[in-house]
Amino acid sequence: MFTKVFTATAGFVLVCGLAACGSSDKSDGDGGGSAGGGGGDAITMGFAQVGAESGWRTANTKSIQETAKKDGIDLKFSDAQQKQENQIKAIRSYIQQKVDVIAFSPVVETGWDAVLQEAKRAKIPVILTDRSVDSKDDTLYATFLGSDFIEEGKKAGQWLVDNAADADVDKNGSINVVELQGTTGAAPAIDRKEGFADATSGDDSIKVVASQTGDFTRDGGKKVMESFLKSQKDIDVVYAHNDDMGLGAIEAIEAAGKKPGVDIKIITVDAVKDGMTALSEGKINYIVECNPLLGPQLMDLAKKVVAGEEVPKRVVTEESAFDQEQATAVLADRKY
Ligand code: GYE
């Protein structure tokens, strides 16, 4: 107990070492004051990344690192290996290092209020990138830059509704879907599930017969698909919350002696190069795009936030979707 109080006091002293103490009557730090020295110094950003679980994540990390370098932003980067406690530790260390701005992609939606309060007290603005938090207090962050995951799920579901006749592989009038969910509790897993359910709810022939997390990884997708192939007799469609899990499912389907994209239709989200290649080969049938190249928009927002400029609370990235023909057309130019 005593140690805790002492730590908190020491933390307070540390915070008071910042310029921010001079304006302590200003109550909030949401996107407001610059905690750093200003005066033309390079902006220091602490970025707490989720991990390296997928092709999407690798492209996202590269975009952030390359843009920071190009824009002269001093980037402190950490990889949390998909563990919330590691992200919280990283954010605390960025607060201690008095970075100018913190950005992170929350692995799960809940459980962030305490550490975000700490950043707010230290007057360090926070930018949520890619994934959002589930918090009642939106003054805890300056802005959220990322995709609309519900919309992505809806696009996936709508494609199935529009292609229902074709997707009913065994022509028995019922389309049995198995769902490979992303990381449990993550915004894209929750929202892609919801959007898909929404878009397919009007079609009684479409049924999700099994749904389990594959943690957004290729290996996870493969293992879960292997068990679905054993437990479900009649699978028409796989809906995977990302390309990597879909690619893992392809391995499992082939190992079971079936043809992915033909015997079992596959719908995924992301549109990374490996996914697009499988789509152009006909092993995946439809991909909803989720853009990982958030670096340029993130750094722009960071500069504005540190300069104390107003930024929109929500910035949505623009995306499309691809069928086999469209994937083949754009594949050669795909950067990630
Ligand atoms: O779809 C998946 C990754 O948060 C949008 O995370 C991101 C998701 C992406 O692991 O491949």
mmCIF file of N, CA, C and O in Angstrom, residues 6-58:
data_model
loop_
_atom_site.group_PDB
_atom_site.id
_atom_site.type_symbol
_atom_site.label_atom_id
_atom_site.label_comp_id
_atom_site.label_asym_id
_atom_site.label_seq_id
_atom_site.Cartn_x
_atom_site.Cartn_y
_atom_site.Cartn_z
ATOM 1 N N PHE A 6 3.530 6.002 -2.583
ATOM 2 C CA PHE A 6 4.810 6.649 -2.863
ATOM 3 C C PHE A 6 5.031 6.770 -4.374
ATOM 4 O O PHE A 6 5.390 7.826 -4.870
ATOM 5 N N THR A 7 4.727 5.681 -5.090
ATOM 6 C CA THR A 7 4.894 5.694 -6.542
ATOM 7 C C THR A 7 4.027 6.779 -7.168
ATOM 8 O O THR A 7 4.463 7.522 -8.031
ATOM 9 N N ALA A 8 2.785 6.850 -6.686
ATOM 10 C CA ALA A 8 1.874 7.837 -7.252
ATOM 11 C C ALA A 8 2.441 9.244 -7.036
ATOM 12 O O ALA A 8 2.428 10.088 -7.934
ATOM 13 N N THR A 9 2.989 9.491 -5.842
ATOM 14 C CA THR A 9 3.543 10.811 -5.531
ATOM 15 C C THR A 9 4.743 11.096 -6.425
ATOM 16 O O THR A 9 4.859 12.173 -6.997
ATOM 17 N N ALA A 10 5.579 10.076 -6.567
ATOM 18 C CA ALA A 10 6.761 10.263 -7.404
ATOM 19 C C ALA A 10 6.329 10.578 -8.831
ATOM 20 O O ALA A 10 6.890 11.437 -9.501
ATOM 21 N N GLY A 11 5.264 9.872 -9.269
ATOM 22 C CA GLY A 11 4.730 10.103 -10.604
ATOM 23 C C GLY A 11 4.273 11.544 -10.749
ATOM 24 O O GLY A 11 4.534 12.192 -11.754
ATOM 25 N N PHE A 12 3.663 12.060 -9.709
ATOM 26 C CA PHE A 12 3.153 13.427 -9.746
ATOM 27 C C PHE A 12 4.310 14.409 -9.884
ATOM 28 O O PHE A 12 4.288 15.327 -10.699
ATOM 29 N N VAL A 13 5.370 14.162 -9.123
ATOM 30 C CA VAL A 13 6.545 15.040 -9.176
ATOM 31 C C VAL A 13 7.116 15.045 -10.590
ATOM 32 O O VAL A 13 7.423 16.091 -11.151
ATOM 33 N N LEU A 14 7.154 13.851 -11.151
ATOM 34 C CA LEU A 14 7.678 13.704 -12.500
ATOM 35 C C LEU A 14 6.865 14.539 -13.482
ATOM 36 O O LEU A 14 7.393 15.271 -14.310
ATOM 37 N N VAL A 15 5.537 14.424 -13.344
ATOM 38 C CA VAL A 15 4.653 15.163 -14.243
ATOM 39 C C VAL A 15 4.869 16.656 -14.094
ATOM 40 O O VAL A 15 4.869 17.406 -15.054
ATOM 41 N N CYS A 16 5.120 17.085 -12.837
ATOM 42 C CA CYS A 16 5.308 18.509 -12.601
ATOM 43 C C CYS A 16 6.616 19.024 -13.174
ATOM 44 O O CYS A 16 6.817 20.228 -13.271
ATOM 45 N N GLY A 17 7.464 18.119 -13.559
ATOM 46 C CA GLY A 17 8.680 18.540 -14.231
ATOM 47 C C GLY A 17 8.381 19.052 -15.635
ATOM 48 O O GLY A 17 9.171 19.736 -16.251
ATOM 49 N N LEU A 18 7.193 18.754 -16.104
ATOM 50 C CA LEU A 18 6.816 19.169 -17.454
ATOM 51 C C LEU A 18 6.321 20.610 -17.465
ATOM 52 O O LEU A 18 5.838 21.121 -16.476
ATOM 53 N N ALA A 19 6.375 21.207 -18.624
ATOM 54 C CA ALA A 19 5.868 22.551 -18.814
ATOM 55 C C ALA A 19 4.384 22.633 -18.445
ATOM 56 O O ALA A 19 3.882 23.658 -18.042
ATOM 57 N N ALA A 20 3.702 21.489 -18.567
ATOM 58 C CA ALA A 20 2.263 21.453 -18.352
ATOM 59 C C ALA A 20 1.835 21.993 -16.992
ATOM 60 O O ALA A 20 0.736 22.511 -16.847
ATOM 61 N N CYS A 21 2.689 21.889 -15.959
ATOM 62 C CA CYS A 21 2.294 22.323 -14.621
ATOM 63 C C CYS A 21 2.001 23.819 -14.559
ATOM 64 O O CYS A 21 1.216 24.259 -13.746
ATOM 65 N N GLY A 22 2.631 24.548 -15.431
ATOM 66 C CA GLY A 22 2.406 25.993 -15.450
ATOM 67 C C GLY A 22 0.963 26.336 -15.808
ATOM 68 O O GLY A 22 0.463 27.380 -15.428
ATOM 69 N N SER A 23 0.308 25.431 -16.513
ATOM 70 C CA SER A 23 -1.063 25.722 -16.923
ATOM 71 C C SER A 23 -2.006 24.686 -16.329
ATOM 72 O O SER A 23 -2.891 24.193 -16.975
ATOM 73 N N SER A 24 -1.769 24.373 -15.064
ATOM 74 C CA SER A 24 -2.496 23.269 -14.454
ATOM 75 C C SER A 24 -3.979 23.573 -14.245
ATOM 76 O O SER A 24 -4.744 22.677 -13.967
ATOM 77 N N ASP A 25 -4.386 24.823 -14.416
ATOM 78 C CA ASP A 25 -5.806 25.081 -14.248
ATOM 79 C C ASP A 25 -6.612 24.635 -15.468
ATOM 80 O O ASP A 25 -7.808 24.516 -15.430
ATOM 81 N N LYS A 26 -5.904 24.393 -16.539
ATOM 82 C CA LYS A 26 -6.605 23.820 -17.706
ATOM 83 C C LYS A 26 -6.919 22.371 -17.396
ATOM 84 O O LYS A 26 -6.018 21.572 -17.165
ATOM 85 N N SER A 27 -8.185 22.017 -17.370
ATOM 86 C CA SER A 27 -8.515 20.724 -16.798
ATOM 87 C C SER A 27 -8.250 19.531 -17.705
ATOM 88 O O SER A 27 -8.037 18.451 -17.238
ATOM 89 N N ASP A 28 -8.309 19.665 -19.019
ATOM 90 C CA ASP A 28 -8.146 18.434 -19.777
ATOM 91 C C ASP A 28 -6.997 18.482 -20.776
ATOM 92 O O ASP A 28 -6.533 19.513 -21.186
ATOM 93 N N GLY A 29 -6.578 17.273 -21.091
ATOM 94 C CA GLY A 29 -5.442 17.139 -22.008
ATOM 95 C C GLY A 29 -5.866 16.456 -23.298
ATOM 96 O O GLY A 29 -5.068 15.887 -23.998
ATOM 97 N N ASP A 30 -7.165 16.521 -23.606
ATOM 98 C CA ASP A 30 -7.616 15.771 -24.775
ATOM 99 C C ASP A 30 -7.320 16.502 -26.084
ATOM 100 O O ASP A 30 -8.077 17.316 -26.554
ATOM 101 N N GLY A 31 -6.202 16.192 -26.619
ATOM 102 C CA GLY A 31 -5.859 16.778 -27.899
ATOM 103 C C GLY A 31 -5.423 18.214 -27.754
ATOM 104 O O GLY A 31 -5.173 18.921 -28.728
ATOM 105 N N GLY A 32 -5.344 18.680 -26.561
ATOM 106 C CA GLY A 32 -5.005 20.077 -26.321
ATOM 107 C C GLY A 32 -3.520 20.331 -26.316
ATOM 108 O O GLY A 32 -2.830 20.091 -27.295
ATOM 109 N N GLY A 33 -3.011 20.761 -25.191
ATOM 110 C CA GLY A 33 -1.662 21.300 -25.079
ATOM 111 C C GLY A 33 -0.549 20.370 -25.507
ATOM 112 O O GLY A 33 -0.662 19.157 -25.433
ATOM 113 N N SER A 34 0.519 20.944 -25.973
ATOM 114 C CA SER A 34 1.696 20.167 -26.289
ATOM 115 C C SER A 34 2.471 19.910 -25.010
ATOM 116 O O SER A 34 2.823 20.841 -24.299
ATOM 117 N N ALA A 35 2.705 18.622 -24.730
ATOM 118 C CA ALA A 35 3.435 18.306 -23.510
ATOM 119 C C ALA A 35 4.936 18.474 -23.708
ATOM 120 O O ALA A 35 5.682 18.617 -22.768
ATOM 121 N N GLY A 36 5.350 18.472 -24.938
ATOM 122 C CA GLY A 36 6.780 18.555 -25.214
ATOM 123 C C GLY A 36 7.289 19.970 -25.198
ATOM 124 O O GLY A 36 6.556 20.915 -24.928
ATOM 125 N N GLY A 37 8.531 20.110 -25.519
ATOM 126 C CA GLY A 37 9.149 21.421 -25.440
ATOM 127 C C GLY A 37 8.723 22.367 -26.553
ATOM 128 O O GLY A 37 8.854 23.563 -26.427
ATOM 129 N N GLY A 38 8.163 21.852 -27.659
ATOM 130 C CA GLY A 38 7.811 22.718 -28.786
ATOM 131 C C GLY A 38 9.069 23.323 -29.378
ATOM 132 O O GLY A 38 10.102 22.671 -29.439
ATOM 133 N N GLY A 39 8.948 24.580 -29.803
ATOM 134 C CA GLY A 39 10.114 25.324 -30.299
ATOM 135 C C GLY A 39 10.835 24.647 -31.454
ATOM 136 O O GLY A 39 12.042 24.724 -31.568
ATOM 137 N N GLY A 40 10.090 23.937 -32.317
ATOM 138 C CA GLY A 40 10.691 23.366 -33.516
ATOM 139 C C GLY A 40 11.393 22.036 -33.280
ATOM 140 O O GLY A 40 11.891 21.432 -34.207
ATOM 141 N N ASP A 41 11.452 21.566 -32.051
ATOM 142 C CA ASP A 41 12.055 20.252 -31.779
ATOM 143 C C ASP A 41 11.254 19.165 -32.485
ATOM 144 O O ASP A 41 10.061 19.299 -32.687
ATOM 145 N N ALA A 42 11.932 18.051 -32.820
ATOM 146 C CA ALA A 42 11.215 16.933 -33.437
ATOM 147 C C ALA A 42 10.165 16.417 -32.466
ATOM 148 O O ALA A 42 10.387 16.373 -31.259
ATOM 149 N N ILE A 43 9.042 16.031 -33.018
ATOM 150 C CA ILE A 43 7.984 15.443 -32.199
ATOM 151 C C ILE A 43 8.397 14.022 -31.825
ATOM 152 O O ILE A 43 8.887 13.264 -32.658
ATOM 153 N N THR A 44 8.190 13.678 -30.562
ATOM 154 C CA THR A 44 8.440 12.310 -30.128
ATOM 155 C C THR A 44 7.113 11.584 -29.964
ATOM 156 O O THR A 44 6.239 12.061 -29.236
ATOM 157 N N MET A 45 6.977 10.456 -30.661
ATOM 158 C CA MET A 45 5.748 9.674 -30.551
ATOM 159 C C MET A 45 6.062 8.306 -29.942
ATOM 160 O O MET A 45 6.987 7.630 -30.373
ATOM 161 N N GLY A 46 5.272 7.909 -28.951
ATOM 162 C CA GLY A 46 5.371 6.545 -28.430
ATOM 163 C C GLY A 46 4.253 5.738 -29.062
ATOM 164 O O GLY A 46 3.085 6.105 -28.950
ATOM 165 N N PHE A 47 4.582 4.664 -29.746
ATOM 166 C CA PHE A 47 3.556 3.849 -30.399
ATOM 167 C C PHE A 47 3.533 2.445 -29.814
ATOM 168 O O PHE A 47 4.533 1.719 -29.859
ATOM 169 N N ALA A 48 2.395 2.056 -29.287
ATOM 170 C CA ALA A 48 2.245 0.702 -28.710
ATOM 171 C C ALA A 48 1.450 -0.164 -29.683
ATOM 172 O O ALA A 48 0.219 -0.101 -29.738
ATOM 173 N N GLN A 49 2.166 -0.967 -30.460
ATOM 174 C CA GLN A 49 1.538 -1.815 -31.478
ATOM 175 C C GLN A 49 0.973 -3.088 -30.851
ATOM 176 O O GLN A 49 1.466 -3.555 -29.816
ATOM 177 N N VAL A 50 -0.048 -3.647 -31.497
ATOM 178 C CA VAL A 50 -0.675 -4.890 -31.019
ATOM 179 C C VAL A 50 0.308 -6.059 -31.015
ATOM 180 O O VAL A 50 0.453 -6.777 -30.032
ATOM 181 N N GLY A 51 0.954 -6.260 -32.168
ATOM 182 C CA GLY A 51 1.840 -7.415 -32.311
ATOM 183 C C GLY A 51 2.280 -7.543 -33.752
ATOM 184 O O GLY A 51 2.452 -6.526 -34.438
ATOM 185 N N ALA A 52 2.498 -8.772 -34.186
ATOM 186 C CA ALA A 52 2.880 -9.032 -35.578
ATOM 187 C C ALA A 52 2.095 -10.249 -36.045
ATOM 188 O O ALA A 52 2.622 -11.166 -36.649
ATOM 189 N N GLU A 53 0.775 -10.232 -35.716
ATOM 190 C CA GLU A 53 -0.035 -11.434 -35.891
ATOM 191 C C GLU A 53 -0.439 -11.729 -37.336
ATOM 192 O O GLU A 53 -0.792 -12.855 -37.644
ATOM 193 N N SER A 54 -0.384 -10.717 -38.202
ATOM 194 C CA SER A 54 -0.946 -10.915 -39.550
ATOM 195 C C SER A 54 -0.192 -10.100 -40.591
ATOM 196 O O SER A 54 0.574 -9.193 -40.248
ATOM 197 N N GLY A 55 -0.461 -10.400 -41.862
ATOM 198 C CA GLY A 55 0.122 -9.615 -42.949
ATOM 199 C C GLY A 55 -0.330 -8.164 -42.863
ATOM 200 O O GLY A 55 0.421 -7.240 -43.160
ATOM 201 N N TRP A 56 -1.583 -7.974 -42.457
ATOM 202 C CA TRP A 56 -2.118 -6.620 -42.285
ATOM 203 C C TRP A 56 -1.259 -5.846 -41.277
ATOM 204 O O TRP A 56 -0.870 -4.714 -41.510
ATOM 205 N N ARG A 57 -0.959 -6.504 -40.154
ATOM 206 C CA ARG A 57 -0.223 -5.828 -39.074
ATOM 207 C C ARG A 57 1.192 -5.470 -39.524
ATOM 208 O O ARG A 57 1.714 -4.402 -39.189
ATOM 209 N N THR A 58 1.813 -6.378 -40.266
ATOM 210 C CA THR A 58 3.166 -6.113 -40.759
ATOM 211 C C THR A 58 3.167 -4.884 -41.663
ATOM 212 O O THR A 58 4.045 -4.014 -41.554
#
